[in-house]
PDB file of C-alpha atoms in Angstrom:
ATOM      1  CA  MET A  60     -10.043  -6.437  15.770  1.00 75.00           C
ATOM      2  CA  LEU A  61     -11.235  -9.268  13.586  1.00 82.00           C
ATOM      3  CA  LEU A  62     -12.695  -9.259  10.003  1.00 86.00           C
ATOM      4  CA  ASP A  63     -15.697 -11.632   9.971  1.00 87.00           C
ATOM      5  CA  PHE A  64     -13.614 -14.309   7.635  1.00 89.00           C
ATOM      6  CA  GLU A  65     -11.006 -14.226  10.383  1.00 88.00           C
ATOM      7  CA  LYS A  66     -12.884 -15.127  13.288  1.00 88.00           C
ATOM      8  CA  PRO A  67     -13.231 -19.046  12.802  1.00 89.00           C
ATOM      9  CA  ILE A  68      -9.518 -18.979  12.468  1.00 90.00           C
ATOM     10  CA  ALA A  69      -9.040 -17.100  15.694  1.00 88.00           C
ATOM     11  CA  GLU A  70     -11.219 -19.331  17.512  1.00 90.00           C
ATOM     12  CA  LEU A  71      -8.850 -22.462  16.767  1.00 88.00           C
ATOM     13  CA  GLU A  72      -5.907 -20.273  17.875  1.00 87.00           C
ATOM     14  CA  ALA A  73      -7.828 -19.457  20.804  1.00 89.00           C
ATOM     15  CA  LYS A  74      -8.239 -23.046  21.306  1.00 87.00           C
ATOM     16  CA  LEU A  75      -4.757 -23.870  20.854  1.00 83.00           C
ATOM     17  CA  GLU A  76      -3.482 -21.394  23.357  1.00 85.00           C
ATOM     18  CA  ASP A  77      -5.738 -23.044  25.775  1.00 83.00           C
ATOM     19  CA  MET A  78      -4.287 -26.862  25.083  1.00 81.00           C
ATOM     20  CA  LYS A  79      -0.576 -25.289  25.325  1.00 80.00           C
ATOM     21  CA  LYS A  80      -1.386 -23.944  28.656  1.00 82.00           C
ATOM     22  CA  ILE A  81      -3.311 -27.045  30.000  1.00 77.00           C
ATOM     23  CA  ALA A  82      -0.009 -28.858  28.709  1.00 73.00           C
ATOM     24  CA  GLN A  83       1.948 -26.402  30.820  1.00 76.00           C
ATOM     25  CA  GLU A  84       0.069 -26.363  34.155  1.00 76.00           C
ATOM     26  CA  SER A  85      -0.461 -30.319  34.047  1.00 76.00           C
ATOM     27  CA  ASP A  86       1.147 -33.649  33.314  1.00 69.00           C
ATOM     28  CA  VAL A  87      -1.518 -34.216  30.550  1.00 70.00           C
ATOM     29  CA  ASP A  88       0.008 -35.243  26.977  1.00 72.00           C
ATOM     30  CA  VAL A  89      -1.506 -33.235  24.248  1.00 73.00           C
ATOM     31  CA  LYS A  90       1.041 -33.204  21.772  1.00 78.00           C
ATOM     32  CA  ASP A  91      -0.429 -35.060  18.994  1.00 79.00           C
ATOM     33  CA  ALA A  92      -3.539 -32.540  19.838  1.00 81.00           C
ATOM     34  CA  VAL A  93      -1.844 -29.732  19.293  1.00 79.00           C
ATOM     35  CA  LYS A  94      -0.106 -30.695  16.315  1.00 85.00           C
ATOM     36  CA  SER A  95      -3.382 -31.803  14.799  1.00 86.00           C
ATOM     37  CA  LEU A  96      -4.863 -28.328  15.656  1.00 86.00           C
ATOM     38  CA  GLU A  97      -2.039 -26.643  14.371  1.00 85.00           C
ATOM     39  CA  THR A  98      -2.137 -28.367  11.101  1.00 89.00           C
ATOM     40  CA  LYS A  99      -5.992 -27.442  10.965  1.00 90.00           C
ATOM     41  CA  ILE A 100      -5.572 -24.177  11.411  1.00 88.00           C
ATOM     42  CA  LYS A 101      -2.610 -23.816   8.592  1.00 89.00           C
ATOM     43  CA  ASN A 102      -5.209 -25.585   6.342  1.00 90.00           C
ATOM     44  CA  LEU A 103      -7.994 -23.085   7.164  1.00 91.00           C
ATOM     45  CA  LYS A 104      -5.724 -20.170   6.579  1.00 90.00           C
ATOM     46  CA  LYS A 105      -4.721 -21.184   3.509  1.00 91.00           C
ATOM     47  CA  GLU A 106      -8.119 -22.188   2.456  1.00 92.00           C
ATOM     48  CA  THR A 107      -9.680 -18.727   3.520  1.00 91.00           C
ATOM     49  CA  PHE A 108      -7.019 -16.457   2.074  1.00 92.00           C
ATOM     50  CA  SER A 109      -6.789 -18.104  -1.231  1.00 89.00           C
ATOM     51  CA  ASN A 110     -10.578 -17.795  -2.008  1.00 91.00           C
ATOM     52  CA  LEU A 111     -11.025 -14.036  -0.681  1.00 94.00           C
ATOM     53  CA  THR A 112     -13.664 -12.197  -2.435  1.00 95.00           C
ATOM     54  CA  ARG A 113     -12.744  -8.857  -4.018  1.00 96.00           C
ATOM     55  CA  TRP A 114     -14.617  -7.222  -1.233  1.00 96.00           C
ATOM     56  CA  GLN A 115     -12.845  -9.246   1.912  1.00 95.00           C
ATOM     57  CA  ARG A 116      -9.531  -8.011   0.101  1.00 96.00           C
ATOM     58  CA  VAL A 117     -10.725  -4.294   0.224  1.00 96.00           C
ATOM     59  CA  GLN A 118     -11.553  -5.327   4.165  1.00 95.00           C
ATOM     60  CA  LEU A 119      -8.159  -6.704   4.304  1.00 95.00           C
ATOM     61  CA  SER A 120      -6.405  -3.433   2.856  1.00 96.00           C
ATOM     62  CA  ARG A 121      -7.828  -1.729   5.548  1.00 95.00           C
ATOM     63  CA  HIS A 122      -6.733  -3.937   8.348  1.00 94.00           C
ATOM     64  CA  PRO A 123      -6.577  -1.835  11.822  1.00 92.00           C
ATOM     65  CA  GLU A 124      -3.028  -4.003  12.413  1.00 94.00           C
ATOM     66  CA  ARG A 125      -1.848  -3.654   8.398  1.00 96.00           C
ATOM     67  CA  PRO A 126       1.316  -2.453   8.428  1.00 97.00           C
ATOM     68  CA  TYR A 127       1.672   1.727   7.105  1.00 98.00           C
ATOM     69  CA  THR A 128       4.614   3.296   5.509  1.00 98.00           C
ATOM     70  CA  LEU A 129       6.813   4.365   8.348  1.00 97.00           C
ATOM     71  CA  ASP A 130       6.471   0.527   9.416  1.00 97.00           C
ATOM     72  CA  TYR A 131       7.816  -0.653   6.283  1.00 98.00           C
ATOM     73  CA  ILE A 132      10.694   2.448   6.066  1.00 98.00           C
ATOM     74  CA  TYR A 133      11.704   1.577   9.854  1.00 97.00           C
ATOM     75  CA  GLU A 134      11.859  -2.369   9.238  1.00 97.00           C
ATOM     76  CA  MET A 135      13.242  -2.327   5.587  1.00 97.00           C
ATOM     77  CA  SER A 136      16.358   0.639   5.923  1.00 97.00           C
ATOM     78  CA  ASP A 137      19.244   0.571   8.253  1.00 95.00           C
ATOM     79  CA  ASP A 138      18.491   4.521   9.029  1.00 96.00           C
ATOM     80  CA  PHE A 139      15.670   7.164   7.637  1.00 98.00           C
ATOM     81  CA  ILE A 140      15.995  10.733   7.890  1.00 98.00           C
ATOM     82  CA  GLU A 141      12.736  12.240   7.217  1.00 98.00           C
ATOM     83  CA  LEU A 142      12.422  15.778   5.527  1.00 98.00           C
ATOM     84  CA  HIS A 143       9.235  18.193   6.461  1.00 97.00           C
ATOM     85  CA  GLY A 144       7.318  20.916   4.875  1.00 96.00           C
ATOM     86  CA  ASP A 145       6.491  22.342   1.213  1.00 96.00           C
ATOM     87  CA  ARG A 146       8.022  25.507   1.666  1.00 95.00           C
ATOM     88  CA  THR A 147       5.141  27.203   0.707  1.00 93.00           C
ATOM     89  CA  VAL A 148       2.124  26.627   3.507  1.00 94.00           C
ATOM     90  CA  LYS A 149       2.938  23.924   6.045  1.00 95.00           C
ATOM     91  CA  ASP A 150       4.035  20.396   6.658  1.00 97.00           C
ATOM     92  CA  ASP A 151       1.352  17.847   5.970  1.00 97.00           C
ATOM     93  CA  LYS A 152       1.652  14.973   8.191  1.00 97.00           C
ATOM     94  CA  ALA A 153      -0.519  12.767   5.862  1.00 97.00           C
ATOM     95  CA  ILE A 154       2.684  12.109   3.273  1.00 98.00           C
ATOM     96  CA  VAL A 155       5.932  11.458   4.818  1.00 98.00           C
ATOM     97  CA  GLY A 156       9.120  11.462   3.008  1.00 98.00           C
ATOM     98  CA  GLY A 157      12.713  11.492   3.532  1.00 98.00           C
ATOM     99  CA  PHE A 158      16.382   9.371   2.576  1.00 98.00           C
ATOM    100  CA  ALA A 159      16.469   5.925   3.676  1.00 98.00           C
ATOM    101  CA  THR A 160      19.656   3.735   3.427  1.00 98.00           C
ATOM    102  CA  ILE A 161      18.387   0.141   2.307  1.00 97.00           C
ATOM    103  CA  ASN A 162      21.140  -2.508   1.554  1.00 95.00           C
ATOM    104  CA  LYS A 163      23.837   0.344   1.525  1.00 95.00           C
ATOM    105  CA  GLN A 164      21.939   2.572  -1.066  1.00 97.00           C
ATOM    106  CA  THR A 165      20.182   5.694  -0.644  1.00 98.00           C
ATOM    107  CA  PHE A 166      16.534   5.859  -1.868  1.00 98.00           C
ATOM    108  CA  MET A 167      14.138   8.991  -1.211  1.00 98.00           C
ATOM    109  CA  VAL A 168      10.794   7.109   0.296  1.00 98.00           C
ATOM    110  CA  ILE A 169       7.679   9.021   0.280  1.00 98.00           C
ATOM    111  CA  GLY A 170       4.441   7.569   0.968  1.00 98.00           C
ATOM    112  CA  GLN A 171       0.812   8.229   2.607  1.00 98.00           C
ATOM    113  CA  GLN A 172       0.652   7.785   6.524  1.00 97.00           C
ATOM    114  CA  LYS A 173      -2.339   6.963   8.551  1.00 97.00           C
ATOM    115  CA  GLY A 174      -2.652   6.601  12.229  1.00 95.00           C
ATOM    116  CA  ARG A 175      -3.242   3.902  14.932  1.00 94.00           C
ATOM    117  CA  ASN A 176      -5.541   5.781  17.341  1.00 94.00           C
ATOM    118  CA  THR A 177      -8.045   8.574  17.172  1.00 95.00           C
ATOM    119  CA  LYS A 178      -5.202  11.354  18.187  1.00 96.00           C
ATOM    120  CA  GLN A 179      -2.900   9.791  15.263  1.00 96.00           C
ATOM    121  CA  ARG A 180      -5.380   9.760  12.833  1.00 96.00           C
ATOM    122  CA  GLN A 181      -6.661  13.023  13.348  1.00 96.00           C
ATOM    123  CA  LEU A 182      -2.679  14.410  12.891  1.00 97.00           C
ATOM    124  CA  ARG A 183      -2.557  12.371   9.902  1.00 97.00           C
ATOM    125  CA  ASN A 184      -5.838  13.014   8.672  1.00 96.00           C
ATOM    126  CA  PHE A 185      -6.560   9.636   8.073  1.00 96.00           C
ATOM    127  CA  GLY A 186      -3.854   9.282   5.059  1.00 96.00           C
ATOM    128  CA  MET A 187      -5.764  11.970   3.072  1.00 97.00           C
ATOM    129  CA  ALA A 188      -3.393  14.578   2.025  1.00 97.00           C
ATOM    130  CA  ASN A 189      -3.812  18.280   1.332  1.00 97.00           C
ATOM    131  CA  PRO A 190      -2.421  20.050  -1.442  1.00 97.00           C
ATOM    132  CA  GLU A 191       0.902  21.061   0.372  1.00 97.00           C
ATOM    133  CA  GLY A 192       1.202  17.198   0.918  1.00 97.00           C
ATOM    134  CA  TYR A 193       1.687  16.392  -2.822  1.00 98.00           C
ATOM    135  CA  ARG A 194       4.268  19.897  -3.096  1.00 98.00           C
ATOM    136  CA  LYS A 195       6.115  18.112  -0.291  1.00 98.00           C
ATOM    137  CA  ALA A 196       6.243  15.204  -2.413  1.00 98.00           C
ATOM    138  CA  LEU A 197       7.202  16.442  -5.383  1.00 98.00           C
ATOM    139  CA  ARG A 198       9.718  18.771  -3.590  1.00 98.00           C
ATOM    140  CA  LEU A 199      11.562  15.579  -2.185  1.00 98.00           C
ATOM    141  CA  MET A 200      11.523  14.039  -5.505  1.00 98.00           C
ATOM    142  CA  LYS A 201      12.924  16.886  -6.982  1.00 98.00           C
ATOM    143  CA  MET A 202      15.772  16.668  -4.494  1.00 98.00           C
ATOM    144  CA  ALA A 203      16.150  12.877  -4.961  1.00 98.00           C
ATOM    145  CA  GLU A 204      16.722  13.836  -8.841  1.00 98.00           C
ATOM    146  CA  LYS A 205      18.869  16.471  -7.665  1.00 98.00           C
ATOM    147  CA  PHE A 206      21.289  14.061  -5.869  1.00 98.00           C
ATOM    148  CA  ASN A 207      20.746  11.302  -8.237  1.00 97.00           C
ATOM    149  CA  LYS A 208      18.870   8.930  -5.765  1.00 98.00           C
ATOM    150  CA  PRO A 209      16.220   6.625  -6.670  1.00 98.00           C
ATOM    151  CA  ILE A 210      12.640   7.078  -5.568  1.00 98.00           C
ATOM    152  CA  ILE A 211      10.405   4.663  -4.128  1.00 98.00           C
ATOM    153  CA  THR A 212       6.529   5.622  -3.132  1.00 98.00           C
ATOM    154  CA  LEU A 213       4.367   3.746  -0.699  1.00 98.00           C
ATOM    155  CA  ILE A 214       0.577   4.240  -1.610  1.00 98.00           C
ATOM    156  CA  ASP A 215      -2.023   3.628   1.048  1.00 97.00           C
ATOM    157  CA  THR A 216      -5.104   6.592   1.049  1.00 97.00           C
ATOM    158  CA  PRO A 217      -8.867   6.708   1.288  1.00 95.00           C
ATOM    159  CA  GLY A 218      -8.177   9.755  -1.405  1.00 94.00           C
ATOM    160  CA  ALA A 219      -6.904  13.182  -1.664  1.00 96.00           C
ATOM    161  CA  PHE A 220      -8.419  15.314   1.281  1.00 96.00           C
ATOM    162  CA  PRO A 221     -12.021  16.768  -0.344  1.00 93.00           C
ATOM    163  CA  GLY A 222     -12.255  19.947   1.999  1.00 94.00           C
ATOM    164  CA  LEU A 223     -13.076  23.135   0.935  1.00 96.00           C
ATOM    165  CA  GLU A 224      -9.614  24.897   2.526  1.00 95.00           C
ATOM    166  CA  ALA A 225      -8.014  22.361   0.123  1.00 96.00           C
ATOM    167  CA  GLU A 226      -9.638  22.650  -3.140  1.00 95.00           C
ATOM    168  CA  GLU A 227      -8.996  26.387  -2.100  1.00 96.00           C
ATOM    169  CA  ARG A 228      -5.302  25.944  -1.948  1.00 96.00           C
ATOM    170  CA  GLY A 229      -5.298  23.949  -5.320  1.00 96.00           C
ATOM    171  CA  GLN A 230      -6.043  20.263  -4.770  1.00 96.00           C
ATOM    172  CA  GLY A 231      -6.366  19.329  -8.331  1.00 95.00           C
ATOM    173  CA  GLU A 232      -3.250  21.839  -9.552  1.00 97.00           C
ATOM    174  CA  ALA A 233      -0.986  19.948  -6.864  1.00 97.00           C
ATOM    175  CA  ILE A 234      -1.790  16.586  -8.160  1.00 97.00           C
ATOM    176  CA  ALA A 235      -1.685  17.162 -11.692  1.00 97.00           C
ATOM    177  CA  ARG A 236       1.586  19.064 -11.353  1.00 97.00           C
ATOM    178  CA  ASN A 237       2.657  15.755  -9.573  1.00 98.00           C
ATOM    179  CA  LEU A 238       1.492  13.595 -12.632  1.00 97.00           C
ATOM    180  CA  LYS A 239       3.157  15.923 -14.986  1.00 97.00           C
ATOM    181  CA  GLU A 240       6.591  15.820 -13.273  1.00 98.00           C
ATOM    182  CA  MET A 241       6.722  12.373 -12.444  1.00 98.00           C
ATOM    183  CA  PHE A 242       6.697  11.511 -15.482  1.00 97.00           C
ATOM    184  CA  MET A 243       9.864  13.367 -16.350  1.00 97.00           C
ATOM    185  CA  LEU A 244      11.836  12.611 -13.276  1.00 98.00           C
ATOM    186  CA  LYS A 245      15.492  11.314 -14.415  1.00 98.00           C
ATOM    187  CA  VAL A 246      15.921   8.565 -11.580  1.00 98.00           C
ATOM    188  CA  PRO A 247      14.148   5.283 -11.564  1.00 98.00           C
ATOM    189  CA  VAL A 248      10.911   5.513  -9.508  1.00 98.00           C
ATOM    190  CA  ILE A 249       9.111   2.642  -8.016  1.00 98.00           C
ATOM    191  CA  CYS A 250       5.839   2.685  -6.877  1.00 98.00           C
ATOM    192  CA  ILE A 251       4.046   0.274  -4.318  1.00 98.00           C
ATOM    193  CA  VAL A 252       0.140   0.050  -3.466  1.00 98.00           C
ATOM    194  CA  ILE A 253       0.537  -1.167   0.334  1.00 98.00           C
ATOM    195  CA  GLY A 254      -2.958  -0.426   1.281  1.00 97.00           C
ATOM    196  CA  GLU A 255      -5.911   1.343  -0.144  1.00 96.00           C
ATOM    197  CA  GLY A 256      -5.445   2.868  -3.489  1.00 96.00           C
ATOM    198  CA  ALA A 257      -8.141   5.354  -3.841  1.00 93.00           C
ATOM    199  CA  SER A 258      -8.595   7.827  -6.730  1.00 90.00           C
ATOM    200  CA  GLY A 259      -5.985  10.847  -7.659  1.00 92.00           C
ATOM    201  CA  GLY A 260      -4.935  10.704  -3.799  1.00 94.00           C
ATOM    202  CA  ALA A 261      -3.000   7.769  -5.002  1.00 96.00           C
ATOM    203  CA  LEU A 262      -2.026   8.506  -8.207  1.00 96.00           C
ATOM    204  CA  GLY A 263      -0.797  11.882  -7.132  1.00 97.00           C
ATOM    205  CA  ILE A 264       2.378   9.801  -5.924  1.00 98.00           C
ATOM    206  CA  ALA A 265       1.887   6.810  -8.143  1.00 97.00           C
ATOM    207  CA  ILE A 266       3.550   7.590 -11.276  1.00 97.00           C
ATOM    208  CA  GLY A 267       6.681   5.285 -11.818  1.00 97.00           C
ATOM    209  CA  ASP A 268       8.931   2.964 -14.164  1.00 98.00           C
ATOM    210  CA  LYS A 269       7.422  -0.327 -12.092  1.00 98.00           C
ATOM    211  CA  VAL A 270       4.184   0.278  -9.975  1.00 98.00           C
ATOM    212  CA  PHE A 271       3.364  -3.042  -7.992  1.00 98.00           C
ATOM    213  CA  MET A 272       0.744  -3.776  -5.488  1.00 98.00           C
ATOM    214  CA  LEU A 273       0.539  -5.814  -2.504  1.00 98.00           C
ATOM    215  CA  GLU A 274      -1.260  -9.213  -2.750  1.00 96.00           C
ATOM    216  CA  ASN A 275      -4.126  -8.183  -0.545  1.00 96.00           C
ATOM    217  CA  THR A 276      -4.638  -4.232  -1.576  1.00 97.00           C
ATOM    218  CA  TRP A 277      -7.168  -2.435  -4.031  1.00 97.00           C
ATOM    219  CA  TYR A 278      -6.543   0.199  -6.694  1.00 97.00           C
ATOM    220  CA  SER A 279      -9.411   2.039  -8.231  1.00 96.00           C
ATOM    221  CA  VAL A 280     -10.847   5.581  -9.286  1.00 94.00           C
ATOM    222  CA  ILE A 281     -13.400   5.313  -6.362  1.00 94.00           C
ATOM    223  CA  SER A 282     -14.059   3.474  -3.183  1.00 94.00           C
ATOM    224  CA  PRO A 283     -16.557   0.045  -3.512  1.00 95.00           C
ATOM    225  CA  GLU A 284     -18.676   1.709  -1.014  1.00 94.00           C
ATOM    226  CA  ASN A 285     -18.753   5.411  -2.693  1.00 94.00           C
ATOM    227  CA  CYS A 286     -19.322   3.518  -6.281  1.00 95.00           C
ATOM    228  CA  SER A 287     -22.437   1.707  -4.086  1.00 96.00           C
ATOM    229  CA  THR A 288     -23.776   4.883  -3.054  1.00 95.00           C
ATOM    230  CA  ILE A 289     -23.425   6.413  -6.497  1.00 95.00           C
ATOM    231  CA  LEU A 290     -25.265   3.536  -8.212  1.00 95.00           C
ATOM    232  CA  TRP A 291     -27.517   2.236  -5.875  1.00 95.00           C
ATOM    233  CA  ARG A 292     -28.119   5.311  -3.227  1.00 94.00           C
ATOM    234  CA  SER A 293     -26.911   2.932  -0.245  1.00 94.00           C
ATOM    235  CA  TRP A 294     -23.475   1.399   0.956  1.00 92.00           C
ATOM    236  CA  ASP A 295     -25.116  -1.865   0.855  1.00 94.00           C
ATOM    237  CA  TYR A 296     -24.402  -3.090  -2.187  1.00 95.00           C
ATOM    238  CA  LYS A 297     -20.809  -2.315  -1.644  1.00 95.00           C
ATOM    239  CA  GLU A 298     -19.760  -5.972  -2.250  1.00 95.00           C
ATOM    240  CA  GLN A 299     -21.450  -5.941  -5.521  1.00 96.00           C
ATOM    241  CA  ALA A 300     -19.779  -2.931  -6.370  1.00 96.00           C
ATOM    242  CA  ALA A 301     -16.163  -4.252  -5.573  1.00 96.00           C
ATOM    243  CA  GLU A 302     -16.890  -7.084  -8.050  1.00 96.00           C
ATOM    244  CA  ALA A 303     -17.826  -5.146 -10.733  1.00 96.00           C
ATOM    245  CA  MET A 304     -15.196  -2.624 -10.352  1.00 95.00           C
ATOM    246  CA  ARG A 305     -12.569  -5.235 -10.444  1.00 95.00           C
ATOM    247  CA  VAL A 306     -10.135  -3.348  -7.771  1.00 96.00           C
ATOM    248  CA  THR A 307      -7.920  -6.067  -6.582  1.00 96.00           C
ATOM    249  CA  ALA A 308      -4.153  -6.643  -7.527  1.00 97.00           C
ATOM    250  CA  HIS A 309      -4.992  -9.754  -9.735  1.00 96.00           C
ATOM    251  CA  ASP A 310      -7.598  -7.711 -11.280  1.00 96.00           C
ATOM    252  CA  MET A 311      -4.919  -4.595 -12.004  1.00 96.00           C
ATOM    253  CA  LEU A 312      -2.524  -7.299 -13.299  1.00 96.00           C
ATOM    254  CA  ASP A 313      -4.892  -8.756 -15.801  1.00 95.00           C
ATOM    255  CA  LEU A 314      -5.732  -5.239 -17.110  1.00 93.00           C
ATOM    256  CA  LYS A 315      -1.879  -4.587 -17.534  1.00 93.00           C
ATOM    257  CA  LEU A 316      -2.508  -1.640 -15.527  1.00 95.00           C
ATOM    258  CA  ILE A 317       0.434  -2.598 -12.959  1.00 97.00           C
ATOM    259  CA  ASP A 318       3.864  -4.377 -13.281  1.00 97.00           C
ATOM    260  CA  GLY A 319       3.650  -7.162 -10.605  1.00 97.00           C
ATOM    261  CA  ILE A 320       1.802  -8.315  -7.467  1.00 98.00           C
ATOM    262  CA  ILE A 321       4.008  -8.842  -4.304  1.00 98.00           C
ATOM    263  CA  ASN A 322       2.827 -11.801  -2.517  1.00 96.00           C
ATOM    264  CA  GLU A 323       1.651 -11.239   1.281  1.00 96.00           C
ATOM    265  CA  PRO A 324       2.355 -13.597   4.042  1.00 95.00           C
ATOM    266  CA  LEU A 325      -0.336 -16.461   5.074  1.00 92.00           C
ATOM    267  CA  GLY A 326      -2.943 -13.892   6.965  1.00 91.00           C
ATOM    268  CA  GLY A 327      -1.954 -10.906   5.412  1.00 93.00           C
ATOM    269  CA  ALA A 328       0.838  -8.507   5.687  1.00 96.00           C
ATOM    270  CA  HIS A 329       0.040  -7.766   9.516  1.00 94.00           C
ATOM    271  CA  ALA A 330       0.691 -11.415   9.996  1.00 92.00           C
ATOM    272  CA  ASP A 331       4.520 -10.909   9.578  1.00 95.00           C
ATOM    273  CA  LEU A 332       5.533  -7.176   8.977  1.00 97.00           C
ATOM    274  CA  LYS A 333       9.535  -8.829   8.896  1.00 97.00           C
ATOM    275  CA  ALA A 334       8.622 -11.247   6.278  1.00 97.00           C
ATOM    276  CA  MET A 335       6.594  -8.612   4.223  1.00 97.00           C
ATOM    277  CA  SER A 336       9.227  -5.926   4.369  1.00 97.00           C
ATOM    278  CA  LYS A 337      11.831  -8.720   3.272  1.00 97.00           C
ATOM    279  CA  GLU A 338       9.813  -9.455   0.170  1.00 97.00           C
ATOM    280  CA  MET A 339       9.259  -5.767  -0.963  1.00 98.00           C
ATOM    281  CA  LYS A 340      12.962  -5.181  -0.055  1.00 97.00           C
ATOM    282  CA  LYS A 341      13.791  -7.723  -2.464  1.00 97.00           C
ATOM    283  CA  VAL A 342      11.387  -6.458  -5.184  1.00 98.00           C
ATOM    284  CA  ILE A 343      12.819  -2.933  -4.996  1.00 98.00           C
ATOM    285  CA  LEU A 344      16.532  -3.937  -4.964  1.00 97.00           C
ATOM    286  CA  GLU A 345      15.888  -6.045  -8.050  1.00 97.00           C
ATOM    287  CA  HIS A 346      14.295  -3.868 -10.127  1.00 98.00           C
ATOM    288  CA  THR A 347      16.263  -0.604  -9.061  1.00 97.00           C
ATOM    289  CA  LYS A 348      19.311  -2.553 -10.434  1.00 97.00           C
ATOM    290  CA  GLU A 349      17.312  -3.253 -13.260  1.00 97.00           C
ATOM    291  CA  LEU A 350      16.338   0.498 -13.961  1.00 97.00           C
ATOM    292  CA  GLN A 351      19.633   1.698 -13.069  1.00 97.00           C
ATOM    293  CA  ALA A 352      21.319  -0.106 -16.349  1.00 97.00           C
ATOM    294  CA  MET A 353      19.027   2.479 -18.655  1.00 97.00           C
ATOM    295  CA  THR A 354      19.711   5.604 -19.316  1.00 97.00           C
ATOM    296  CA  PRO A 355      17.437   8.463 -17.761  1.00 97.00           C
ATOM    297  CA  GLU A 356      16.183   8.931 -21.532  1.00 97.00           C
ATOM    298  CA  GLU A 357      15.218   5.589 -21.666  1.00 97.00           C
ATOM    299  CA  ARG A 358      13.425   5.170 -18.593  1.00 97.00           C
ATOM    300  CA  ILE A 359      11.339   8.614 -19.309  1.00 97.00           C
ATOM    301  CA  GLU A 360      10.338   7.088 -22.564  1.00 97.00           C
ATOM    302  CA  LYS A 361       9.498   3.664 -21.189  1.00 97.00           C
ATOM    303  CA  ARG A 362       7.284   5.375 -18.178  1.00 97.00           C
ATOM    304  CA  ILE A 363       5.345   7.475 -20.766  1.00 96.00           C
ATOM    305  CA  ASP A 364       4.596   4.805 -23.247  1.00 95.00           C
ATOM    306  CA  LYS A 365       3.287   2.544 -20.497  1.00 95.00           C
ATOM    307  CA  PHE A 366       0.913   4.762 -18.825  1.00 95.00           C
ATOM    308  CA  CYS A 367      -0.146   5.996 -22.595  1.00 93.00           C
ATOM    309  CA  GLU A 368      -0.810   2.582 -23.421  1.00 91.00           C
ATOM    310  CA  MET A 369      -3.632   2.103 -20.626  1.00 91.00           C
ATOM    311  CA  GLY A 370      -6.893   1.840 -21.857  1.00 82.00           C
ATOM    312  CA  VAL A 371      -6.278   1.868 -25.577  1.00 78.00           C
ATOM    313  CA  VAL A 372      -8.258  -0.587 -27.426  1.00 76.00           C
ATOM    314  CA  LYS A 373      -6.663  -2.698 -30.246  1.00 74.00           C
ATOM    315  CA  GLU A 374      -8.925  -4.067 -32.532  1.00 72.00           C
TER     316      GLU A 374
END
């Protein structure tokens, strides 16, 4: 599936494949033409992806081929032991987590997981966690704290599941408890928005010493479509809503709501999973080392101060 702004690039790439096929099947010399077209494609990609609108970045964050939490875990880690269940209700498949070894160091990695096809999306509930998902996440965080292991959370959700049964089991309480408990964790916590960062569903696992966003992701209290529906009673104004809401990684950094942006490969994270994972791994290891040099008390104090300063107007 191609997004609208990707189609001109795909057309040129199709032409390039045809040229290469002609070169293989005949004696025609097309080396210069191939080289010229490759340069043209590269330049078009640079121009396209450096001038994306906010809405286009939202679209890119939802790209069907975009890597999900487990893709990054398996690419970054040498081994991964997934842990299940909240020990109260059931195992929520929308949130995955477990111990992973990255560069000979053990981390607790937790994140929302979406599906690739209809069956997987139903199993993962489209990445929308129930209360038991947030309680599972908290259980794993407490386990990491017990064994003094750093925590990494990967955020990618359209929001917490809004169903009646989720509210009956205490969705609001589960997220609120996570916020409170994450502030007081004694181990380093690094949070990375890898796709959609919508509302409390994202925030429920996003209180950390360092919060990063991949370049083509978004983070907001509401999606542009739902904002458009509330303000204009139609989804037709989602582009204007995205612009007004300032939801992108660059907007969040300007507003000092995150600590940094992790650049994506040209074409988006799905264009090169290995390169994207390598960049994330580098950021994780670098900042884990920095955070481990501090005492737990210092980390907790800085974590609380960082979030308390958000939204404060100084005249």
